[in-house]
XYZ file of C-alpha atoms in Angstrom:
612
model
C 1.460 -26.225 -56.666
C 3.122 -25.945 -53.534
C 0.501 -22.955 -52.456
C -2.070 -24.959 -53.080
C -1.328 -27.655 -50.848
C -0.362 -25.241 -48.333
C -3.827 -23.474 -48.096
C -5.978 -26.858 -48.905
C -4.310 -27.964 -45.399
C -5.175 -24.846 -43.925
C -9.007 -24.901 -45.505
C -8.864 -28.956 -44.345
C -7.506 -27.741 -40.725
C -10.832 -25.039 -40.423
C -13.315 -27.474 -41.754
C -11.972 -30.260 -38.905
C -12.542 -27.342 -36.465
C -16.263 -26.222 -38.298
C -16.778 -29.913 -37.949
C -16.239 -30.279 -34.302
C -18.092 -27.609 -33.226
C -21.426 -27.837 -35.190
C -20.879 -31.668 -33.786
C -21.023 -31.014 -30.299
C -24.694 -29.948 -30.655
C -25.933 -31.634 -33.582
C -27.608 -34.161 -31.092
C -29.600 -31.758 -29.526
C -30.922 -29.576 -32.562
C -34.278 -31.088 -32.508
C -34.963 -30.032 -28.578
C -37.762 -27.335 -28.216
C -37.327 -24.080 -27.942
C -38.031 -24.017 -24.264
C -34.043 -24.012 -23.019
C -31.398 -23.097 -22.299
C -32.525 -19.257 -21.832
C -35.363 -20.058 -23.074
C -36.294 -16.049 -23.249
C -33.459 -15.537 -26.140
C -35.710 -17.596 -28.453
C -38.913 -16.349 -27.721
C -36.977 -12.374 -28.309
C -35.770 -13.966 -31.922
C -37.795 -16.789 -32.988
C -41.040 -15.028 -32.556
C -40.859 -12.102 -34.797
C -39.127 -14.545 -37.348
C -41.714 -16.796 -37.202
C -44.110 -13.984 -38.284
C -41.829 -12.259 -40.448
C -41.763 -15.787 -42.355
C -45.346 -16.482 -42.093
C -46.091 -12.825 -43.986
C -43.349 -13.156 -46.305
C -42.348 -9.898 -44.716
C -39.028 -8.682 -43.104
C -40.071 -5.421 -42.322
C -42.726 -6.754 -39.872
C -42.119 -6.784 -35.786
C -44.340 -8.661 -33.748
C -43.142 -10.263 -30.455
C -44.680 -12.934 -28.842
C -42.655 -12.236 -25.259
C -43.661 -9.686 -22.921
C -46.645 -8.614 -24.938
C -49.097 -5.881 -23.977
C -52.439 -7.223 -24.557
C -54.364 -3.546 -24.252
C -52.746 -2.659 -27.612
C -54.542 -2.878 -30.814
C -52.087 -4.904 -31.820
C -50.409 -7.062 -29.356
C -47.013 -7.234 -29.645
C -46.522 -5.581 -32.784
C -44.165 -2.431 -32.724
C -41.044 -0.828 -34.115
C -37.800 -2.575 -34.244
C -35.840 -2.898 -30.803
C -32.652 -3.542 -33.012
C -31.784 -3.936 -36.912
C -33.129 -7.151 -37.307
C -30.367 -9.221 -38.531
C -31.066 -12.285 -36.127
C -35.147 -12.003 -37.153
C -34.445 -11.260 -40.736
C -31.687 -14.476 -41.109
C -33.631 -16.722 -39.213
C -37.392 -15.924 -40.815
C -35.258 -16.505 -44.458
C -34.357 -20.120 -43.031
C -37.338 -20.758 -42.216
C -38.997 -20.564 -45.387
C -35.895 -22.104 -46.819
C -35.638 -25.057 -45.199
C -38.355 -27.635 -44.973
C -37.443 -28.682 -41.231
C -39.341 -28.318 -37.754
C -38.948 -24.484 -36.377
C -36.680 -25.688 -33.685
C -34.225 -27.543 -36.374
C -33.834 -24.588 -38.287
C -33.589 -22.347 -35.062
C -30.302 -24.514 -34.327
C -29.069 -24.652 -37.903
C -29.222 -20.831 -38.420
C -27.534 -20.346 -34.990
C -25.089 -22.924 -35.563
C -24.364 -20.951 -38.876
C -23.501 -17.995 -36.762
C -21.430 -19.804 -34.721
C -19.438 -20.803 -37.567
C -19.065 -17.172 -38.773
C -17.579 -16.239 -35.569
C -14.963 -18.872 -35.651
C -13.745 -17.991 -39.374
C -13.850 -13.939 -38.571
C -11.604 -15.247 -35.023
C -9.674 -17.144 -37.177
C -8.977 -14.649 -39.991
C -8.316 -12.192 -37.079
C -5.667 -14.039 -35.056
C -4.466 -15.024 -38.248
C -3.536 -11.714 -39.449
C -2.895 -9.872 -35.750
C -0.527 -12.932 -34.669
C -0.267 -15.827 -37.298
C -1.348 -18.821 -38.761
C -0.500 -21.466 -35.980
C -1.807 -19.207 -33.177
C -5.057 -18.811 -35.360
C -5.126 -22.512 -35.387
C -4.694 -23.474 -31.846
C -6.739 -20.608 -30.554
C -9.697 -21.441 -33.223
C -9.743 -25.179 -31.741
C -10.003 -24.076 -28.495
C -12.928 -21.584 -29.400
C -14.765 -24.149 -31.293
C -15.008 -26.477 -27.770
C -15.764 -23.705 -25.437
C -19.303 -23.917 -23.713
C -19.845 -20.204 -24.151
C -19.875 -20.245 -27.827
C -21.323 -23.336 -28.517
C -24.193 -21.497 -25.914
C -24.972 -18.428 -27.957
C -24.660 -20.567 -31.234
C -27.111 -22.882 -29.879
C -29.990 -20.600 -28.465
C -30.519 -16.939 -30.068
C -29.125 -14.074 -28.036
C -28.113 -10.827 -29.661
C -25.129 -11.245 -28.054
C -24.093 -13.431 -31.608
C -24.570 -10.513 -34.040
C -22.923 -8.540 -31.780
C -19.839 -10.688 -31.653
C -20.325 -11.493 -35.289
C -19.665 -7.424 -35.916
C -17.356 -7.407 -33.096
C -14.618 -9.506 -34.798
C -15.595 -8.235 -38.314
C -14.381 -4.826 -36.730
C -11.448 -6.273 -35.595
C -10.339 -8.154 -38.543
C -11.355 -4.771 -40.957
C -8.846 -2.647 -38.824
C -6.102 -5.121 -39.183
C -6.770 -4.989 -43.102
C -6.302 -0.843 -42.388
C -2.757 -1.144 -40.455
C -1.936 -3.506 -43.735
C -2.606 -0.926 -46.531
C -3.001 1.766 -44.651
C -6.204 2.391 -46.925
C -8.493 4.808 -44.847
C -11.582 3.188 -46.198
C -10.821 -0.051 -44.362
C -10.334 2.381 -41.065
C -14.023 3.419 -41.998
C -15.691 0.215 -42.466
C -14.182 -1.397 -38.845
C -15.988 1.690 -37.169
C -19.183 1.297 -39.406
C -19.190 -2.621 -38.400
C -18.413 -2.086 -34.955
C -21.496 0.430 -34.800
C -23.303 -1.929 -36.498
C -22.834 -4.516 -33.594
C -23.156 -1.658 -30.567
C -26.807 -1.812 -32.260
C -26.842 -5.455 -31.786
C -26.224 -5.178 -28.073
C -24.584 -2.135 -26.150
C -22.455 -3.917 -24.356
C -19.857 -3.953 -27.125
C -18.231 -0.109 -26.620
C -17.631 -1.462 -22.975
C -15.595 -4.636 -24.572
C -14.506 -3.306 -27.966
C -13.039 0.250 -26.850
C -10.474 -0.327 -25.011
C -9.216 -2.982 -27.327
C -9.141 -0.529 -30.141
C -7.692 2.022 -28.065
C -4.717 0.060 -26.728
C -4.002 -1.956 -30.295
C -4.324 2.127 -32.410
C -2.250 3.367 -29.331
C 0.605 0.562 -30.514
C 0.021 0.666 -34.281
C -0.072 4.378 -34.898
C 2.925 6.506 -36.012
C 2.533 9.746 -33.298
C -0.461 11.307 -31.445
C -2.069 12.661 -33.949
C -2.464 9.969 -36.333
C -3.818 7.757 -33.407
C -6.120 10.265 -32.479
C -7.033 10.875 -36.238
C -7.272 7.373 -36.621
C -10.062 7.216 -33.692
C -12.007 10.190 -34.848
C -12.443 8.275 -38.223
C -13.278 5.228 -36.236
C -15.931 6.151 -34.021
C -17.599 8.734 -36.649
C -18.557 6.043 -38.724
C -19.314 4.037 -35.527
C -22.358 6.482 -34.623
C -23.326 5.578 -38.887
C -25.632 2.615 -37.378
C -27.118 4.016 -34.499
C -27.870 7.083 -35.772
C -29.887 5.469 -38.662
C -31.517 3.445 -36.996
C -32.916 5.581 -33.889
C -33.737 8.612 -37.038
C -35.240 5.401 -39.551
C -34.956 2.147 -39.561
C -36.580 1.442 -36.392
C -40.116 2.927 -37.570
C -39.687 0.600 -40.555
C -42.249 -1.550 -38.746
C -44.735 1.188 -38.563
C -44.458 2.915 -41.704
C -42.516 1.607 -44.851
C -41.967 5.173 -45.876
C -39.228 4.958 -44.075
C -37.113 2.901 -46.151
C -36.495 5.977 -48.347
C -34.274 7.818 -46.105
C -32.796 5.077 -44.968
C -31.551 4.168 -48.225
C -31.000 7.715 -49.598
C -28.647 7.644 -46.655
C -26.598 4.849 -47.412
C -26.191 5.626 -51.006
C -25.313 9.089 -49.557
C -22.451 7.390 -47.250
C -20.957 5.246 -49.305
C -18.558 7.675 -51.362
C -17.621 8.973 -48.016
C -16.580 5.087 -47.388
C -14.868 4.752 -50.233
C -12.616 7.904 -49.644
C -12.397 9.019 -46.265
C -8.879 10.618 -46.681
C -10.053 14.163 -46.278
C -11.835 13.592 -43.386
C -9.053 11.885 -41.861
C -6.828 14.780 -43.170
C -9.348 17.773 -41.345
C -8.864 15.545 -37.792
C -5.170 15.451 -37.956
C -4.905 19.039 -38.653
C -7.230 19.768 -36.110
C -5.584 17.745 -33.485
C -2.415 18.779 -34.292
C -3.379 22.201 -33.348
C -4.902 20.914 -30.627
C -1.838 18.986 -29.632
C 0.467 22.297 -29.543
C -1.723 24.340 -27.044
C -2.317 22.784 -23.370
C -5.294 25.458 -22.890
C -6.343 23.903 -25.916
C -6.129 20.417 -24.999
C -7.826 20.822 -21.145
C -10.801 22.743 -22.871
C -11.379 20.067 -25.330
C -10.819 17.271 -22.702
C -13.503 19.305 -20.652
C -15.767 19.363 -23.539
C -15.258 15.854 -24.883
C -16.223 14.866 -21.230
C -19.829 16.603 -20.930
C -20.400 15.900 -24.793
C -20.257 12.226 -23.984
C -22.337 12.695 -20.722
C -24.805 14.685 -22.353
C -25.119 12.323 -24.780
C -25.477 9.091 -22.412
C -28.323 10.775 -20.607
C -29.777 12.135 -23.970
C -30.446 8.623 -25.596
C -31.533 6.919 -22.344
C -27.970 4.779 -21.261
C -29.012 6.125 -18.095
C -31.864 3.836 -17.670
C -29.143 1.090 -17.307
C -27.672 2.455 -14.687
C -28.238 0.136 -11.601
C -29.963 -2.649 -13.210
C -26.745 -3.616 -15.815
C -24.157 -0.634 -15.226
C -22.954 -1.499 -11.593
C -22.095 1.368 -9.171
C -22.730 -0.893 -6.022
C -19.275 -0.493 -3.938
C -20.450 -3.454 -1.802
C -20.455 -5.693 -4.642
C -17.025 -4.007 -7.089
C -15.095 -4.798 -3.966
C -16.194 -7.929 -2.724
C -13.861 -10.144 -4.081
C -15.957 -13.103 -3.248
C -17.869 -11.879 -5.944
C -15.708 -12.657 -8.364
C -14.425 -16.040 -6.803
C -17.634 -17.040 -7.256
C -17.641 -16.151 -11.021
C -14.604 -18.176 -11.715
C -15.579 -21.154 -10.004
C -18.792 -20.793 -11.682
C -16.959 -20.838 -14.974
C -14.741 -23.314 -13.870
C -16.106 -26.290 -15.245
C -18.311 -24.045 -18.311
C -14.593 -24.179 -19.218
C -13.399 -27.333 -18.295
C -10.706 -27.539 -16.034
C -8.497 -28.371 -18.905
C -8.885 -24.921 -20.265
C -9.035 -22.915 -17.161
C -5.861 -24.408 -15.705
C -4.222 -23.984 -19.301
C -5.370 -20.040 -19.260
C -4.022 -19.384 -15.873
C -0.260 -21.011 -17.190
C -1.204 -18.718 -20.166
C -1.630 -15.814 -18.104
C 1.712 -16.254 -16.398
C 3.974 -17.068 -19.328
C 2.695 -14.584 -21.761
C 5.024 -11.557 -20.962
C 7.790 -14.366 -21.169
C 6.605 -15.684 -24.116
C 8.226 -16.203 -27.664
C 5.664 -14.085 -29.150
C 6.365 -10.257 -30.345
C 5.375 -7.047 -28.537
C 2.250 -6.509 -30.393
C 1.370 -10.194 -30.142
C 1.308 -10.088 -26.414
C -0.673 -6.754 -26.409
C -3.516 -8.071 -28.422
C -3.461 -10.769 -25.838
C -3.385 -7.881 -22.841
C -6.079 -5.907 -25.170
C -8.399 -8.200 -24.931
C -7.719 -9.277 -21.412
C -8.150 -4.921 -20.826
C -11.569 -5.379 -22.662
C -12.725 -8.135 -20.349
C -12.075 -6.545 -17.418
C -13.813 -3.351 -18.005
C -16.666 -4.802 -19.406
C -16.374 -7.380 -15.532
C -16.071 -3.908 -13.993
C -19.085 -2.385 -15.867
C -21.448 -4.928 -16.323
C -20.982 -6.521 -12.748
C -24.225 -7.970 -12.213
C -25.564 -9.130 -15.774
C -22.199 -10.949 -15.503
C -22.818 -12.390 -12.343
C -26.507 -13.784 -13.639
C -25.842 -14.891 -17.487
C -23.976 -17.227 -19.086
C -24.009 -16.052 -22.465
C -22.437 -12.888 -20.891
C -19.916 -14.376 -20.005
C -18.572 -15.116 -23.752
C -15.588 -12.721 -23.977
C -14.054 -13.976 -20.766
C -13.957 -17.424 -22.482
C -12.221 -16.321 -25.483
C -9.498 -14.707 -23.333
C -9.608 -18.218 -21.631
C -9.018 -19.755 -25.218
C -5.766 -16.744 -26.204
C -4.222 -17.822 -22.787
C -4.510 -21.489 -23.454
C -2.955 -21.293 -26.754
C 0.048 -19.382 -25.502
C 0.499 -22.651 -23.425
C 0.559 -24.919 -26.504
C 2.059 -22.315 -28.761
C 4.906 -21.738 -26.682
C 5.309 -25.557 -25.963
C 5.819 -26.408 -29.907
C 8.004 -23.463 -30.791
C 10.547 -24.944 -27.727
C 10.113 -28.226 -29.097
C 11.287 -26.619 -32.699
C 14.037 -25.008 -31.232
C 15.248 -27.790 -29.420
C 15.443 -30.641 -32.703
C 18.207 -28.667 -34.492
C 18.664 -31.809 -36.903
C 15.241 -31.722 -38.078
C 13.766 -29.334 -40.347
C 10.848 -28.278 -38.681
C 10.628 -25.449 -41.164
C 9.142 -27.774 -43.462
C 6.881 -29.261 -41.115
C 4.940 -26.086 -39.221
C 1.304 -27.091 -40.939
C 2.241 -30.319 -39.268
C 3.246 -29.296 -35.993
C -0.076 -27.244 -35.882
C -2.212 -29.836 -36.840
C -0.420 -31.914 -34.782
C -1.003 -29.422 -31.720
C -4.681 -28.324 -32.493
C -5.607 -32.383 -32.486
C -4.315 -32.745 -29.245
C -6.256 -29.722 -28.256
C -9.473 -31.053 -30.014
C -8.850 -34.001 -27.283
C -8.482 -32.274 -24.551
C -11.396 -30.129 -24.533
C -14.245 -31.675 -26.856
C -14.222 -35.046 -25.086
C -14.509 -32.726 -21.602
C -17.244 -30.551 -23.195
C -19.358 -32.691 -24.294
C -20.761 -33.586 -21.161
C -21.388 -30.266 -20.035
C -23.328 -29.314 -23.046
C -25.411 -32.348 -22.824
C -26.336 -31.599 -19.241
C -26.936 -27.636 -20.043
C -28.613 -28.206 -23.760
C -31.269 -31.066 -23.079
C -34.965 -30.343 -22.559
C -38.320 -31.650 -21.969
C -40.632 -32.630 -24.490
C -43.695 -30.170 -24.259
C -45.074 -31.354 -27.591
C -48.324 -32.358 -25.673
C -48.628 -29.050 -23.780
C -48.320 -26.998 -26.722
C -51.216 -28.576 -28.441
C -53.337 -28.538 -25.469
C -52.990 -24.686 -25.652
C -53.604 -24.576 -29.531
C -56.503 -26.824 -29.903
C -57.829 -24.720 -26.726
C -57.361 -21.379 -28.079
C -57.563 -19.424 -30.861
C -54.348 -17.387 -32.625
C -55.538 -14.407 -31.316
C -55.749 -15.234 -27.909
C -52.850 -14.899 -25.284
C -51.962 -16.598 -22.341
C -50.354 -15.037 -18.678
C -47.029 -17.518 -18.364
C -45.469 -18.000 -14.792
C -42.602 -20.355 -13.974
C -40.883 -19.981 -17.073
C -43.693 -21.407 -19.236
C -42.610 -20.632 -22.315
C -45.066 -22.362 -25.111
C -45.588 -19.282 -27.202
C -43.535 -21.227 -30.054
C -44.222 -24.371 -29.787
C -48.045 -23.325 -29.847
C -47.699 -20.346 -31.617
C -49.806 -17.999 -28.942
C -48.391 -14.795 -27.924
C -48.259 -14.607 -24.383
C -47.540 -11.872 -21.037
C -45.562 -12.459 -18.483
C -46.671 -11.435 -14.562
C -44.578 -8.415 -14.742
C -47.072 -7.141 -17.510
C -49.385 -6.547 -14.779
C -47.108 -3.180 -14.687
C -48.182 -2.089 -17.785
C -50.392 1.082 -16.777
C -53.146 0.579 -18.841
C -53.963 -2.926 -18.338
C -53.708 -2.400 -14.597
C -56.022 0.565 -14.979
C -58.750 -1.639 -16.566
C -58.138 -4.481 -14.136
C -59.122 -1.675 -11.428
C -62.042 -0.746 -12.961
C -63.675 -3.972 -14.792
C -62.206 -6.893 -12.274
C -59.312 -9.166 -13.095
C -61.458 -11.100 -15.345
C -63.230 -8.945 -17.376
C -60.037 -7.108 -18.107
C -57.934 -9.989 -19.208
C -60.754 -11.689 -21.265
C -61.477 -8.073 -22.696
C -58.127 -8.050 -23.717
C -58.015 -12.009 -25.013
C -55.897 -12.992 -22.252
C -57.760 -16.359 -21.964
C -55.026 -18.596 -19.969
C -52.807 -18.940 -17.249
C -49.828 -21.303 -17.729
C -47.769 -21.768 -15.020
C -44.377 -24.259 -15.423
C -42.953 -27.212 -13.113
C -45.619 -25.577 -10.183
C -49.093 -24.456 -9.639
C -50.155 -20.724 -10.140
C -49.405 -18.398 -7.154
C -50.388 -14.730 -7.697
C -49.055 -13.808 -5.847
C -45.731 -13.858 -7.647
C -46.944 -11.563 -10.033
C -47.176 -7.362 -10.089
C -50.232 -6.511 -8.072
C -52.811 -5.193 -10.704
C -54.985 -3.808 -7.851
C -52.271 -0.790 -6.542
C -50.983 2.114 -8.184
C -47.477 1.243 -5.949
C -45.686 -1.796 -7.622
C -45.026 -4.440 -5.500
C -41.544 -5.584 -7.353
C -38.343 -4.783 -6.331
C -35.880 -2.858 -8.741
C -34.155 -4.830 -11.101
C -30.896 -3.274 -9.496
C -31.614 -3.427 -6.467
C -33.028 -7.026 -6.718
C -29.550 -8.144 -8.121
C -27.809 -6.700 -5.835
C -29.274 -8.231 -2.564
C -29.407 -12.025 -4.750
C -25.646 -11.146 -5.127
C -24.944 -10.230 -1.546
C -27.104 -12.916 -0.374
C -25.449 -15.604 -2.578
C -21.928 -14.683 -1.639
C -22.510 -14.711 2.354
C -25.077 -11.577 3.176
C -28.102 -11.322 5.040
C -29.890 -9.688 2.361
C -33.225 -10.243 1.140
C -33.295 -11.884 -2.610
C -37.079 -11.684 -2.887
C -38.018 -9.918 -6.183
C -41.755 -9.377 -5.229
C -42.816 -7.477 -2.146
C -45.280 -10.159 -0.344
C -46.416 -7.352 2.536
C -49.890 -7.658 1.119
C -50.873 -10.341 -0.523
C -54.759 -9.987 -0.275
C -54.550 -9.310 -4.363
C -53.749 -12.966 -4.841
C -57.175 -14.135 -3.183
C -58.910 -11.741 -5.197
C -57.083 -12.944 -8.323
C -58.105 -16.682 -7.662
C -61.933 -15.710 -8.073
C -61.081 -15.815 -11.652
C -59.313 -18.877 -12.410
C -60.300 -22.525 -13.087
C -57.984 -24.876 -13.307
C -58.180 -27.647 -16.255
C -55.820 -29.734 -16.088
C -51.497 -30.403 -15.704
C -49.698 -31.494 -18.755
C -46.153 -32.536 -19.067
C -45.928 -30.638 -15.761
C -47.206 -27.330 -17.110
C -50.448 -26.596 -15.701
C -53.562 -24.588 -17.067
C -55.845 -22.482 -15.825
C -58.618 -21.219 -18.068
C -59.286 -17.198 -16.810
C -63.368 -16.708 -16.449
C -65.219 -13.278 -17.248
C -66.790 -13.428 -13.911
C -65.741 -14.153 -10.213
C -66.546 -17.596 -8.738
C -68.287 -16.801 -5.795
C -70.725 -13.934 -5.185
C -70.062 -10.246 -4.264
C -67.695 -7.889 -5.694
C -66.601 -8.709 -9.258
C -62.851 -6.756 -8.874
């Protein structure tokens, strides 16, 4: 009897928390899909919204960056495994709400997930109190009520990210291999999501198997198992799944595969066995242990530049000097997060910072904390600019944030039980935590709130959208500018003025004339957002030499130029803008709705003489 009162507080104590969160935000599940990040839900909610109106999950057809010379526009092979898509297209034929309703719910859902997979982890790493504190603090912060609200990958990743963790504490419990096998299987599972996870997640694992593990070689035996099942995902999906979309055949392997795998799961003791007998006789020879170093080295190189990492290399992997060690850079950051967090929690995470090594806690307690912290900063170090730019980046650094904080309150009630000798406080720790996770609930929520409602609300574009629908037909796309995203609300795939890149549509505009090419290609519309149409803010379709800066190099100078440089932040090169003029020829505008404003593109030039 007494354990079941014990864990119905501690189920009553999560739901409070589940409660809180998905409350935050309930007010603002109806908004249209149209912010904040608007771009995350046309990535998502686009190919769900197809995958739900074919009754198919093994479709892919985006409606965002779509290029309109292909037979089929938009339609391709999978850019992930599509467990955002897959989830959300189910909900929608579940569920008989409006698309932007169910958008919410199923991300809210997601939220939740993470919060019970934090809590289960914390729980187990540290305890039950610290899960509880740190799980309130979680459930208020901006960040994760931000990727639980719109419908970044960056959610499945984390979803897989603290699966992972949680899996590997089950492993250092039992000691059962198979658990060791699963974390690196999940963990793959989310580097599919988003690739950003081996910069966060490895060198937690590597510090927390480092402190858990008996000698060398069983931590190094314990990694070997950990990342060969980690490759499982990727490795499927680059050989299979990803050409699901384009021929079903594909299933077969995929699924011969995993049926193939899973006795390996289920007992990988022999494998684990062959690495520690390997690296124990790698262990006892230095020769031995520089050539493998060497070879581990350009293995992993070869291997970035072999599946294309390199490609991020400027644009998200930063190298820039001028920005690493500009430490305004990262003043800027924090004060940028600074009230994301509220200054409740980022005043409460610096005290954390500072007390932690002093703290009541035990040795491995404090290095998950210092784990985690490690993770943050490598992926800060890495990822630099993407940082710098996104919000929903900046997730991780927010649940460090939220472990610091709690060492605050943590430490506060265990003086407070060590102080009042006379009363049992042994008795009372649910009570003390639910004590200390209400007053945390006050702290932060009320302070929240108002940030989310400023960040979450948007405009009605209800109107809009059906002025593009009743004006166009499904098959027909639009050119967006301005961050006029309608392609949901009015279910029309659109382009964006970077498509003007793609090779084959600039070829035709060459040689048939803006006009014809676009309306060749059903590209009927121009919407442009909050502005009238200037193209000259788009690719020029007329040159073989793009006329937009590098992604990297156009992040960089906005970085510099924010932070106190001289350098130029313009993404598009406006040396020659004769292209725009031309471009005009072949617009009409129609009219300005809800401060979106269409242009309808015409076959042929407006005035007489050349047609391109």
């Amino acid at each position: 009897m007494k354990w079941n009162k014990y864990n119905n507080v501690t189920v009553g104590t999560i739901l409070l928390i589940l409660c809180t969160f998905t409350t935050l935000k309930m007010g603002h599940w109806d908004n249209a899909l149209v912010g904040p990040h608007p771009q995350k839900y046309q990535r998502a909610v686009g190919p769900a919204m197809d995958m739900a109106q074919n009754i198919d999950p093994f479709r892919f057809v985006d409606t965002f960056k779509v290029d309109p010379v292909r037979s089929n526009p938009g339609s391709g092979k999978y850019p992930h495994i599509p467990f955002m898509e897959v989830g959300l297209a189910a909900s929608i034929l579940i569920f008989p709400f409006s698309l932007q309703l169910t958008t919410h719910l199923f991300a809210n859902f997601l939220g939740c997930i993470i919060l019970l997979l934090f809590f289960f982890y914390t729980q187990k790493a540290i305890d039950k109190r610290f899960a509880i504190l740190s799980t309130g603090f979680m459930s208020t912060s901006y960040y994760l009520n931000l990727i639980s609200f719109t419908t970044p990958q960056d959610t499945i990743m984390f979803v897989f990210f603290f699966a992972s963790l949680l899996t590997a504490e089950f492993f250092w419990e039992d000691k059962n291999t198979s658990y060791l096998a699963m974390s690196g299987f999940l963990a793959g599972l989310g580097f599919n999501a988003k690739y950003t996870l081996i910069i966060i997640l490895s060198p937690i694992i590597m510090i927390l198997f480092y402190y858990r593990s008996k000698n060398k070689q069983s931590y190094f035996a314990n990694l070997g198992i950990f990342y060969t099942f980690f490759i499982v995902p990727e490795t499927l999906f680059r050989l299979f799944i990803k050409h699901i979309p384009s021929s079903h055949v594909y299933l077969i392997p995929t699924i011969v595969s995993l049926a193939v795998l899973i006795p390996i799961f289920k007992k990988p003791d022999n494998l684990h066995a062959k690495y520690g007998h390997i690296i124990k006789k790698i262990l006892q020879d230095k020769v031995l242990i520089f050539v493998t170093t060497i070879l581990g080295i350009i293995s992993l190189v070869s291997t970035f530049f072999l599946l294309g990492f390199n490609k991020y290399i400027g644009g998200f992997i930063t190298l820039d000097a001028s920005i690493l060690l500009n430490p305004n850079v990262y003043l800027y950051i924090l004060n940028d997060m600074k009230p994301l967090l509220t200054k409740n929690v980022y005043y409460l995470g610096i005290a954390g910072w500072l007390i932690t090594p002093y703290s009541s806690m035990s040795k491995y307690q404090r290095m998950v904390i210092y784990a985690f912290i490690t993770g943050s900063l490598s992926y800060l170090t890495v990822a630099l600019k993407p940082v710098y730019f996104h919000m929903y980046y900046k997730f991780i650094f927010a649940v460090c944030f939220s472990l610091l904080a709690t060492v605050v309150i943590y430490q506060i009630i265990y003086l407070i039980e060590k102080q009042a000798h006379g009363y049992k406080f042994s008795q009372k720790k649910m009570l003390l935590s639910f004590v200390g996770l209400t007053v945390i609930l006050l702290l932060t929520a009320g302070a929240v709130q108002p940030v989310i409602n400023s960040n979450f609300e948007t405009q009605d574009v209800k109107k809009a959208s059906n002025y593009l629908e009743k004006n166009t037909d499904k098959g027909e796309l639009f050119l967006r500018q301005n961050s006029a995203y309608l392609s949901l609300s009015a279910d029309r795939q659109s382009i964006s003025p970077g498509s003007m890149d793609y090779e084959n549509l600039s070829h035709e505009i060459r040689k048939k004339g803006f006009g014809k090419a676009m309306t060749d290609n059903n590209v009927t519309y121009i919407v442009s957002a909050g502005a009238e149409f200037s193209p000259n803010e788009m690719s020029n379709p007329y040159s073989e030499q793009r006329n937009v800066r590098d992604i990297g190099g156009y992040r960089s100078a906005l970085i510099k130029h924010e932070v106190g440089s001289a350098d130029d932040p313009r993404y598009f090169n406006s040396s020659n803008n004769s292209y725009g003029e031309r471009i005009k020829k072949y617009i009409e505008f129609e009219t300005e709705i809800q401060n979106f404003y269409f242009y309808r593109i015409r076959e042929t030039a407006k005035s007489t003489g050349s047609n391109n």
